[in-house]
């Protein structure tokens, strides 16, 4: 779809300099190193700068934040009175992580706009600092619908001066049960405002929102990505969940890539995997929605300059990441959506280089793999995970490859003398075999002390036989809790009781207090919507939430820690499937129909 300005160059020729940005925003764009806008930016920015409403259909990783963030700031008047909660721009995001990320990005675009302040507001954070910031005055608020509603009800936020309103990831927002809140927020916003609605899909519910609240919008769409870059070798390996961390360590140990990104579905998993890698001596760091923008920039710079080799990240945290050194992408958790797979794989094979993508697929996830292959119109090649023997061989070859240079460097007299002494005949006339001594030295150099490595190799062979021969009862039990990534996850660090390879211990399901909430499957409640409300409005972490039993008119949720009155009140006012949760401690009941038992969706912790 063409932009409203027909004088713009063709898409291949457009630069940010062609978009006629205000000088302060152009300077920020230059500082950030942006030169060529993405397709969604090239179409949306001119339309929004011209004052038009837009509906933008674009997948994750297409540059939506800049597409609305830059025009949003162009509409802001830094000199206007914004005290006492009268803001000029509002961005609604479905999750607190996305709200933080968008706020950080908008702040970076406003680097040369003195006086412009951006405030993220979301559940789980204290109210008082947010109220104080709103009272003192901010131009831009980025927040989750539930917390925005709380501030509106408390009178700490007013939308009668809003000039620019954005719905980001609108389909996800409605899917999480925020439709009613969104309607109320629109109802309190100024009638003369500009609206940008971005969504990965445009189902009837989203189309109805656009028809109701947008004024003759320009429709901007980026076509669905159906293929990945040809410079990337795309492979997969079948790995039971409990073996994933050990497999990842061996993949990294044998990789020739300069740098690697490891993708997980959830923030909690990213943190766990990152810590597990560091504990095993891997130069790794983690970025997720909790990482501040400045810290994220430091981590990315380390990745660029070679002081960091492995980055563990969620999809949201890795948006916009562009580092030429990345030669390998590992999908520790296979993504749910093919578009997310395309975005992940696109982090490698850049700047004319070749790259490799490896996806860990548990035995029950083969269907997801086929779905990805159909979408990208390509077949992934199955590969074997390196064994401990392969790791030792790789390290040994690497050391042997450095021998010629070390010989040329000289100064080996001390070691020659020591070896000569060690190889000298003994009193009984026997002498050590020189080749065996060299082999032992090489084994020690690569960390192979014999028995432990032999046991690890045998364990690996049993694992491969298990995968090839079909799942054992133990494997079935272990993976039954990982269906779709929504069940009990294995803890990658719980191997301190001597039970073998890393990743064998279990992180138990959440236990503690069982709570009752007033939505059930007859209302259309889904686990992800319940978890979204608990994490966004209640401030809980994904790991705090255990089993979810969904009945007809209510649901039961296990939460590890008891909730205080303030948290209960916040959660109780949250909406799922258009109904308030009205949470209370479960008192039990004499009879209940069989529930739909679910585990928390792992991705909802993003």
XYZ file of C-alpha atoms in Angstrom:
606
model
C 0.000 0.000 0.000
C 1.381 3.379 -0.942
C 1.915 6.168 1.513
C -0.277 9.278 1.393
C 2.647 11.257 0.047
C 3.115 10.264 -3.561
C 6.311 12.323 -3.802
C 8.211 9.888 -1.622
C 10.895 7.804 -3.375
C 10.191 4.128 -3.930
C 10.548 1.843 -0.916
C 14.040 0.726 -1.924
C 15.212 4.354 -1.999
C 13.471 5.729 1.108
C 15.649 6.870 3.987
C 14.650 8.492 7.250
C 15.958 11.753 5.806
C 13.194 11.520 3.179
C 10.433 11.418 5.799
C 10.687 15.115 6.779
C 11.010 14.437 10.484
C 11.317 17.361 12.900
C 14.986 18.222 13.414
C 15.117 16.926 16.999
C 13.676 13.581 15.992
C 15.912 13.303 12.941
C 18.940 13.859 15.190
C 17.776 11.107 17.550
C 17.265 8.765 14.607
C 20.763 9.557 13.345
C 22.241 8.974 16.801
C 20.549 5.583 16.956
C 22.089 4.643 13.612
C 18.775 4.334 11.770
C 19.135 5.051 8.054
C 16.532 3.060 6.104
C 13.017 2.687 7.516
C 11.368 -0.706 7.556
C 8.312 -1.127 5.297
C 5.874 -0.453 8.137
C 7.849 2.671 9.124
C 8.077 3.941 5.559
C 4.272 3.752 5.226
C 3.064 4.607 8.731
C 5.307 7.549 9.640
C 4.267 9.854 6.762
C 0.574 9.040 7.342
C 0.798 9.778 11.053
C 2.864 12.923 10.536
C 0.091 14.093 8.208
C -2.383 13.718 11.070
C -4.161 10.600 9.780
C -5.402 7.709 11.877
C -3.950 4.374 10.813
C -4.496 0.652 11.232
C -1.189 -1.177 10.925
C -1.061 -4.908 10.322
C 2.464 -6.104 11.011
C 4.162 -9.033 12.657
C 6.608 -8.942 15.529
C 9.983 -7.436 14.719
C 8.876 -5.164 11.873
C 9.718 -1.877 13.611
C 6.245 -0.910 14.833
C 7.515 0.988 17.873
C 9.411 3.523 15.790
C 6.518 3.619 13.307
C 4.229 5.136 15.943
C 6.784 6.398 18.497
C 8.391 8.983 16.215
C 5.106 10.582 14.990
C 3.765 10.445 18.555
C 6.640 12.631 19.752
C 6.147 14.975 16.806
C 2.608 15.597 18.114
C 3.783 16.363 21.657
C 4.146 19.972 22.837
C 6.894 20.080 25.511
C 5.775 23.549 26.617
C 2.167 22.597 27.376
C 1.046 22.124 30.969
C 0.939 18.385 31.686
C 0.855 18.523 35.481
C -1.746 16.746 37.595
C -1.939 13.794 35.222
C -3.058 15.578 32.048
C -1.008 13.724 29.448
C -0.672 14.305 25.712
C -0.036 10.794 24.435
C -1.055 7.329 25.595
C 0.201 3.951 24.393
C -1.650 0.822 25.495
C 0.323 -2.428 25.531
C -0.869 -5.901 26.592
C 2.026 -6.762 28.929
C 4.232 -4.894 31.347
C 7.359 -6.119 29.527
C 6.170 -4.633 26.255
C 5.127 -1.435 28.067
C 8.630 -1.077 29.488
C 10.231 -1.788 26.132
C 8.040 0.727 24.286
C 8.630 3.381 26.948
C 12.398 2.871 26.685
C 12.254 3.144 22.897
C 10.138 6.317 22.961
C 12.540 7.830 25.493
C 15.446 7.114 23.146
C 13.612 8.885 20.303
C 13.011 11.868 22.622
C 16.696 12.213 23.511
C 16.892 15.692 21.935
C 13.510 16.933 23.166
C 14.230 18.595 26.541
C 11.328 18.494 28.920
C 9.574 15.537 27.326
C 9.008 12.826 29.905
C 7.808 9.264 29.294
C 6.283 7.133 32.046
C 5.609 3.386 31.923
C 2.748 2.240 34.180
C 1.879 -1.400 34.781
C 0.659 -3.777 37.435
C 3.064 -5.085 40.034
C 4.836 -1.752 40.464
C 4.033 0.551 43.416
C 1.302 3.114 42.782
C 2.826 6.019 44.710
C 5.863 6.660 42.442
C 3.579 6.484 39.398
C 1.070 8.860 40.984
C 3.851 11.259 41.955
C 5.279 11.230 38.422
C 1.843 11.884 36.921
C 1.236 14.738 39.359
C 4.588 16.310 38.507
C 3.813 16.035 34.800
C 4.592 13.633 31.950
C 3.757 14.013 28.288
C 3.662 10.318 27.331
C 2.262 7.369 29.285
C 2.835 3.784 28.159
C 0.871 1.230 30.133
C -1.215 -1.877 30.461
C -5.002 -1.387 30.327
C -5.651 -2.562 33.872
C -3.205 -0.179 35.511
C -4.320 2.682 33.250
C -7.895 2.062 34.435
C -6.736 2.100 38.052
C -5.121 5.517 37.606
C -8.194 6.838 35.821
C -10.439 5.650 38.659
C -8.137 7.173 41.282
C -8.050 10.470 39.436
C -4.260 10.451 39.035
C -4.508 10.224 35.220
C -6.654 12.342 32.886
C -7.075 11.745 29.167
C -8.990 14.878 28.210
C -5.791 16.406 26.780
C -4.623 13.329 24.871
C -3.614 14.148 21.292
C -2.232 10.754 20.293
C -3.498 7.313 21.304
C -1.870 4.023 20.323
C -3.069 0.437 20.675
C -0.033 -1.803 20.302
C -0.571 -5.544 19.678
C -4.315 -4.985 19.795
C -5.175 -8.603 19.016
C -3.128 -9.831 21.981
C -4.735 -7.183 24.188
C -8.239 -8.329 23.346
C -7.249 -11.987 23.583
C -6.078 -11.352 27.159
C -9.495 -10.019 28.125
C -8.840 -6.260 28.052
C -11.629 -5.383 25.586
C -13.811 -3.732 28.212
C -10.940 -1.696 29.628
C -9.931 -0.547 26.149
C -13.477 0.655 25.470
C -13.556 2.591 28.747
C -10.181 4.193 28.051
C -11.320 5.327 24.609
C -14.451 6.694 26.225
C -12.428 8.915 28.557
C -9.927 10.108 25.934
C -10.311 13.454 24.188
C -12.630 13.272 21.185
C -10.171 15.204 19.011
C -7.276 12.778 19.024
C -5.182 10.834 16.562
C -5.266 7.041 16.841
C -2.835 4.380 15.653
C -3.878 0.740 15.991
C -1.273 -1.965 15.413
C -2.078 -5.660 15.346
C -0.480 -8.814 14.003
C -3.872 -9.886 12.649
C -7.130 -8.094 11.907
C -9.971 -10.334 13.129
C -13.552 -9.004 13.302
C -13.167 -7.865 16.929
C -10.194 -5.670 16.053
C -11.900 -4.423 12.904
C -14.878 -3.398 15.065
C -12.597 -1.388 17.356
C -11.090 0.356 14.339
C -14.488 1.104 12.833
C -15.732 2.541 16.131
C -12.780 4.598 17.296
C -10.705 5.527 14.237
C -11.533 8.276 11.765
C -11.152 7.213 8.130
C -7.867 5.423 8.869
C -5.095 4.783 6.404
C -4.619 1.025 6.209
C -0.987 -0.006 6.354
C -0.051 -3.661 6.013
C 3.252 -5.471 5.842
C 2.837 -8.766 4.048
C 3.223 -11.913 6.072
C 6.751 -13.230 6.116
C 6.729 -16.656 4.553
C 10.393 -17.367 4.017
C 13.670 -16.826 5.782
C 16.957 -15.546 4.521
C 18.729 -17.936 2.192
C 22.087 -17.373 3.896
C 20.929 -19.307 6.969
C 21.350 -23.065 7.313
C 18.210 -24.163 9.168
C 18.393 -27.320 11.271
C 16.592 -29.000 14.148
C 17.340 -31.673 16.714
C 14.897 -33.778 18.707
C 15.734 -33.149 22.364
C 13.635 -34.203 25.376
C 13.074 -31.193 27.587
C 15.127 -32.513 30.493
C 18.189 -32.784 28.235
C 17.941 -29.308 26.718
C 20.495 -27.479 28.868
C 23.124 -30.201 28.548
C 22.517 -30.295 24.798
C 22.816 -26.512 24.544
C 26.136 -26.509 26.395
C 27.539 -29.104 23.978
C 26.215 -27.247 20.920
C 27.926 -24.059 22.091
C 31.131 -25.939 22.917
C 31.401 -27.241 19.347
C 30.123 -24.176 17.483
C 32.403 -22.174 15.193
C 30.106 -19.144 15.361
C 31.553 -15.867 16.614
C 28.441 -15.222 18.700
C 25.149 -16.979 19.462
C 21.634 -15.951 20.458
C 19.597 -18.473 22.430
C 15.838 -17.833 22.317
C 13.411 -18.917 25.029
C 9.654 -18.408 25.237
C 9.594 -16.830 28.675
C 11.558 -14.347 30.739
C 11.903 -16.876 33.586
C 13.324 -19.501 31.236
C 15.765 -16.947 29.772
C 17.039 -16.092 33.249
C 17.387 -19.749 34.227
C 19.189 -20.764 31.035
C 21.482 -17.718 31.217
C 22.505 -18.502 34.785
C 22.986 -22.185 33.937
C 25.362 -21.273 31.091
C 27.396 -18.875 33.228
C 27.703 -21.545 35.928
C 29.218 -23.805 33.276
C 31.808 -21.247 32.234
C 30.046 -19.901 29.136
C 30.403 -16.175 28.441
C 26.663 -15.480 28.468
C 24.217 -12.718 29.397
C 20.426 -12.456 29.460
C 18.083 -9.749 28.219
C 14.353 -9.689 28.881
C 11.670 -7.125 29.564
C 13.137 -6.567 33.040
C 16.473 -5.327 31.686
C 16.692 -1.540 31.564
C 17.440 0.037 28.197
C 20.885 1.287 29.239
C 21.870 -2.136 30.536
C 20.508 -3.712 27.358
C 22.659 -1.365 25.292
C 25.735 -2.343 27.308
C 25.029 -6.036 26.778
C 24.476 -5.578 23.036
C 27.716 -3.561 22.774
C 29.605 -6.378 24.502
C 28.094 -8.776 21.977
C 29.261 -6.527 19.158
C 32.823 -6.002 20.421
C 33.452 -9.671 21.184
C 33.580 -9.533 24.984
C 30.334 -11.550 25.091
C 29.716 -14.702 23.079
C 26.217 -15.884 24.010
C 23.033 -13.895 24.530
C 19.917 -15.538 25.977
C 16.781 -13.593 25.090
C 13.019 -13.629 24.735
C 11.340 -12.615 21.482
C 10.224 -9.273 22.890
C 13.648 -8.400 24.301
C 15.452 -9.240 21.044
C 13.312 -7.032 18.833
C 15.440 -4.763 16.697
C 18.672 -6.553 17.642
C 21.184 -6.305 14.802
C 24.687 -7.690 15.447
C 26.803 -8.921 12.545
C 28.828 -11.340 14.723
C 25.858 -13.608 15.359
C 26.555 -16.815 13.477
C 24.208 -19.147 15.324
C 20.642 -18.882 16.597
C 19.419 -21.620 18.943
C 15.692 -21.942 19.559
C 15.875 -23.449 23.044
C 12.072 -23.340 22.957
C 10.507 -23.674 19.529
C 8.296 -20.600 18.981
C 4.542 -20.923 18.806
C 4.162 -18.716 15.747
C 6.024 -19.181 12.451
C 6.498 -15.397 12.258
C 8.451 -15.494 15.516
C 10.642 -18.216 14.006
C 11.338 -16.024 10.973
C 12.225 -13.092 13.205
C 14.558 -15.200 15.355
C 16.359 -16.783 12.426
C 16.774 -13.353 10.857
C 19.175 -12.400 13.673
C 21.916 -14.373 11.882
C 23.162 -14.541 8.291
C 23.481 -10.740 8.150
C 25.845 -8.388 6.333
C 26.583 -10.944 3.620
C 27.608 -13.627 6.103
C 26.289 -17.146 6.407
C 24.569 -18.288 9.561
C 23.025 -21.312 11.172
C 19.782 -21.800 13.070
C 19.195 -24.822 15.310
C 15.808 -25.537 16.898
C 15.358 -27.876 19.851
C 12.180 -29.865 19.209
C 10.772 -32.143 21.897
C 9.264 -35.377 20.567
C 5.684 -34.106 20.876
C 6.460 -30.825 19.053
C 6.977 -32.301 15.602
C 3.598 -30.919 14.556
C 4.754 -27.387 15.345
C 7.880 -28.011 13.314
C 5.774 -29.071 10.305
C 3.672 -25.922 10.676
C 6.804 -23.765 10.568
C 8.097 -25.644 7.523
C 4.808 -25.136 5.679
C 4.833 -21.437 6.472
C 8.443 -20.759 5.446
C 8.141 -23.170 2.497
C 11.367 -24.916 3.392
C 12.416 -28.144 5.096
C 14.629 -28.029 8.151
C 17.448 -30.566 8.269
C 17.564 -32.887 11.268
C 20.946 -33.037 13.005
C 22.399 -34.862 15.991
C 23.328 -33.037 19.163
C 27.099 -33.288 19.772
C 28.044 -35.922 22.311
C 30.544 -35.370 25.152
C 33.034 -37.267 22.967
C 32.378 -34.805 20.127
C 33.018 -31.897 22.494
C 36.332 -33.353 23.617
C 37.339 -34.030 20.006
C 36.455 -30.470 18.990
C 38.471 -28.976 21.831
C 41.397 -31.278 21.119
C 41.452 -30.361 17.427
C 41.322 -26.696 18.378
C 44.352 -27.127 20.642
C 46.228 -29.146 18.025
C 45.516 -26.407 15.520
C 47.464 -23.965 17.690
C 50.515 -26.220 17.989
C 52.376 -24.938 14.866
C 52.175 -21.348 16.067
C 53.329 -22.358 19.547
C 56.264 -24.290 18.081
C 57.218 -21.244 16.063
C 57.046 -19.036 19.142
C 59.741 -21.145 20.838
C 60.714 -21.061 24.546
C 59.771 -24.724 25.027
C 63.012 -25.830 26.715
C 61.449 -26.266 30.154
C 58.655 -28.485 28.838
C 60.986 -30.505 26.632
C 63.198 -31.267 29.654
C 60.233 -32.262 31.816
C 58.873 -34.561 29.112
C 62.261 -36.137 28.572
C 62.482 -36.883 32.291
C 58.983 -38.348 32.293
C 59.665 -40.514 29.220
C 63.040 -41.799 30.463
C 63.281 -45.582 31.089
C 62.490 -46.689 34.611
C 64.569 -49.001 36.803
C 62.651 -52.029 35.552
C 63.533 -51.110 31.972
C 60.036 -49.993 30.974
C 59.277 -46.510 29.662
C 55.992 -44.614 29.158
C 54.684 -44.592 25.606
C 55.205 -41.087 24.162
C 51.941 -41.191 22.185
C 49.982 -42.238 25.276
C 51.548 -39.453 27.337
C 50.711 -36.908 24.636
C 47.145 -38.248 24.509
C 46.813 -37.937 28.296
C 48.106 -34.367 28.205
C 45.642 -33.516 25.458
C 42.766 -35.126 27.418
C 43.652 -33.112 30.501
C 43.898 -29.951 28.419
C 40.309 -30.374 27.192
C 38.982 -31.260 30.647
C 38.545 -35.000 30.068
C 39.554 -36.746 33.292
C 38.328 -40.162 32.132
C 35.561 -41.688 34.287
C 33.246 -38.674 34.445
C 33.417 -38.127 30.707
C 32.834 -41.806 30.050
C 29.715 -41.701 32.213
C 28.520 -38.556 30.427
C 29.052 -40.228 27.042
C 27.092 -43.285 28.124
C 24.282 -41.075 29.368
C 24.214 -39.269 26.017
C 24.016 -42.577 24.150
C 21.097 -43.690 26.333
C 19.403 -40.352 25.611
C 19.779 -40.760 21.853
C 18.512 -44.329 21.993
C 15.523 -43.075 23.970
C 14.688 -40.510 21.299
C 15.189 -42.872 18.380
C 13.411 -45.814 19.973
C 10.399 -43.936 21.260
C 9.717 -42.301 24.575
C 10.093 -44.333 27.749
C 7.528 -44.021 30.511
C 9.893 -41.702 32.393
C 10.369 -39.487 29.356
C 6.615 -39.405 28.756
C 6.019 -38.263 32.331
C 8.764 -35.666 32.101
C 7.480 -34.199 28.864
C 3.791 -34.476 29.615
C 4.412 -31.483 31.851
C 5.906 -29.503 28.954
C 3.102 -29.723 26.384
C 3.190 -26.528 24.333
C 5.554 -25.054 26.868
C 2.571 -24.539 29.193
C 3.375 -27.116 31.824
C 5.934 -27.733 34.555
C 9.381 -26.796 33.301
C 12.579 -28.571 34.263
C 14.976 -26.384 36.161
C 18.297 -26.179 34.274
C 20.325 -25.617 37.434
C 18.854 -28.318 39.665
C 21.657 -30.860 39.291
C 23.417 -30.350 42.596
C 22.188 -33.554 44.219
C 24.392 -35.703 42.002
C 21.636 -37.005 39.774
C 23.591 -36.534 36.601
C 23.582 -34.209 33.627
C 22.564 -30.583 33.912
C 18.887 -29.961 33.559
C 17.722 -33.217 35.162
C 16.204 -31.684 38.290
C 12.610 -30.505 38.345
C 11.294 -27.097 39.254
C 8.166 -28.165 41.052
C 4.771 -26.816 40.058
C 3.676 -23.800 42.044
C 2.220 -24.768 45.419
C 0.744 -22.701 48.206
C -2.690 -21.107 48.347
C -5.526 -22.013 45.998
C -7.623 -19.077 44.840
C -11.027 -18.934 43.172
C -11.759 -16.447 40.375
C -15.156 -15.657 38.877
C -14.541 -16.628 35.255
C -14.793 -20.037 33.637
C -14.863 -21.717 30.261
C -18.507 -20.760 29.680
C -17.303 -17.131 29.641
C -14.500 -17.938 27.212
C -11.722 -17.849 29.827
C -8.354 -19.143 28.679
C -5.246 -19.831 30.806
C -3.197 -17.154 29.029
C -5.835 -14.503 29.820
C -5.910 -15.503 33.486
C -2.123 -15.483 33.710
C -1.969 -12.141 31.902
C -4.288 -10.574 34.480
C -2.389 -12.069 37.414
C 1.021 -10.962 36.148
C 0.095 -7.572 34.740
C -2.329 -6.343 37.375
C -1.296 -8.456 40.352
C 2.431 -8.034 39.845
C 3.036 -11.782 40.063
C 5.852 -13.515 38.216
C 5.142 -16.456 35.973
C 6.830 -18.782 38.463
C 4.350 -17.745 41.178
C 1.462 -19.326 39.272
C 0.836 -23.065 39.272
C -2.027 -25.248 38.132
C -5.119 -23.585 36.709
C -8.390 -25.574 36.837
C -11.079 -24.001 34.647
C -14.664 -24.960 35.532
C -17.914 -23.791 33.982
C -18.436 -20.504 35.830
C -15.246 -20.151 37.821
C -11.593 -21.211 37.890
C -9.118 -22.261 40.570
C -5.512 -21.079 40.531
C -2.579 -22.219 42.683
C -0.349 -19.293 43.728
C 2.890 -19.920 45.593
C 2.727 -16.938 47.932
C -0.278 -15.598 49.841
C -1.693 -12.401 48.365
C -2.104 -9.289 50.493
C -5.318 -7.257 50.477
C -3.993 -4.622 48.056
C -2.950 -7.268 45.527
C -6.273 -9.083 45.926
C -8.115 -5.831 45.236
C -6.056 -5.111 42.095
C -6.539 -8.619 40.740
C -10.211 -8.609 41.665
C -10.836 -5.564 39.488
C -8.972 -7.036 36.513
C -11.049 -8.305 33.593
C -10.754 -11.609 31.773
C -13.201 -12.456 28.988
C -15.128 -9.294 29.869
C -15.687 -10.256 33.530
C -14.016 -9.084 36.717
C -11.996 -11.800 38.411
C -13.335 -11.160 41.956
C -10.580 -13.319 43.405
C -10.931 -15.026 46.791
C -9.285 -17.833 48.714
C -10.914 -21.112 47.695
C -12.991 -22.641 50.506
C -13.653 -25.871 48.666
C -16.984 -27.312 47.522
C -18.729 -30.657 48.031
C -19.173 -31.292 44.298
C -17.530 -29.992 41.165
C -17.694 -31.099 37.603
C -14.426 -32.217 36.119
C -12.389 -29.121 35.296
C -10.314 -28.282 32.256
C -6.926 -28.478 33.941
C -4.252 -26.279 32.478
C -0.793 -25.110 33.380
C 0.207 -21.519 33.101
C 1.278 -20.533 29.568
C 5.081 -20.195 29.677
C 5.033 -17.290 27.219
C 2.728 -15.215 29.395
C 5.659 -14.363 31.655
C 7.158 -12.218 28.885
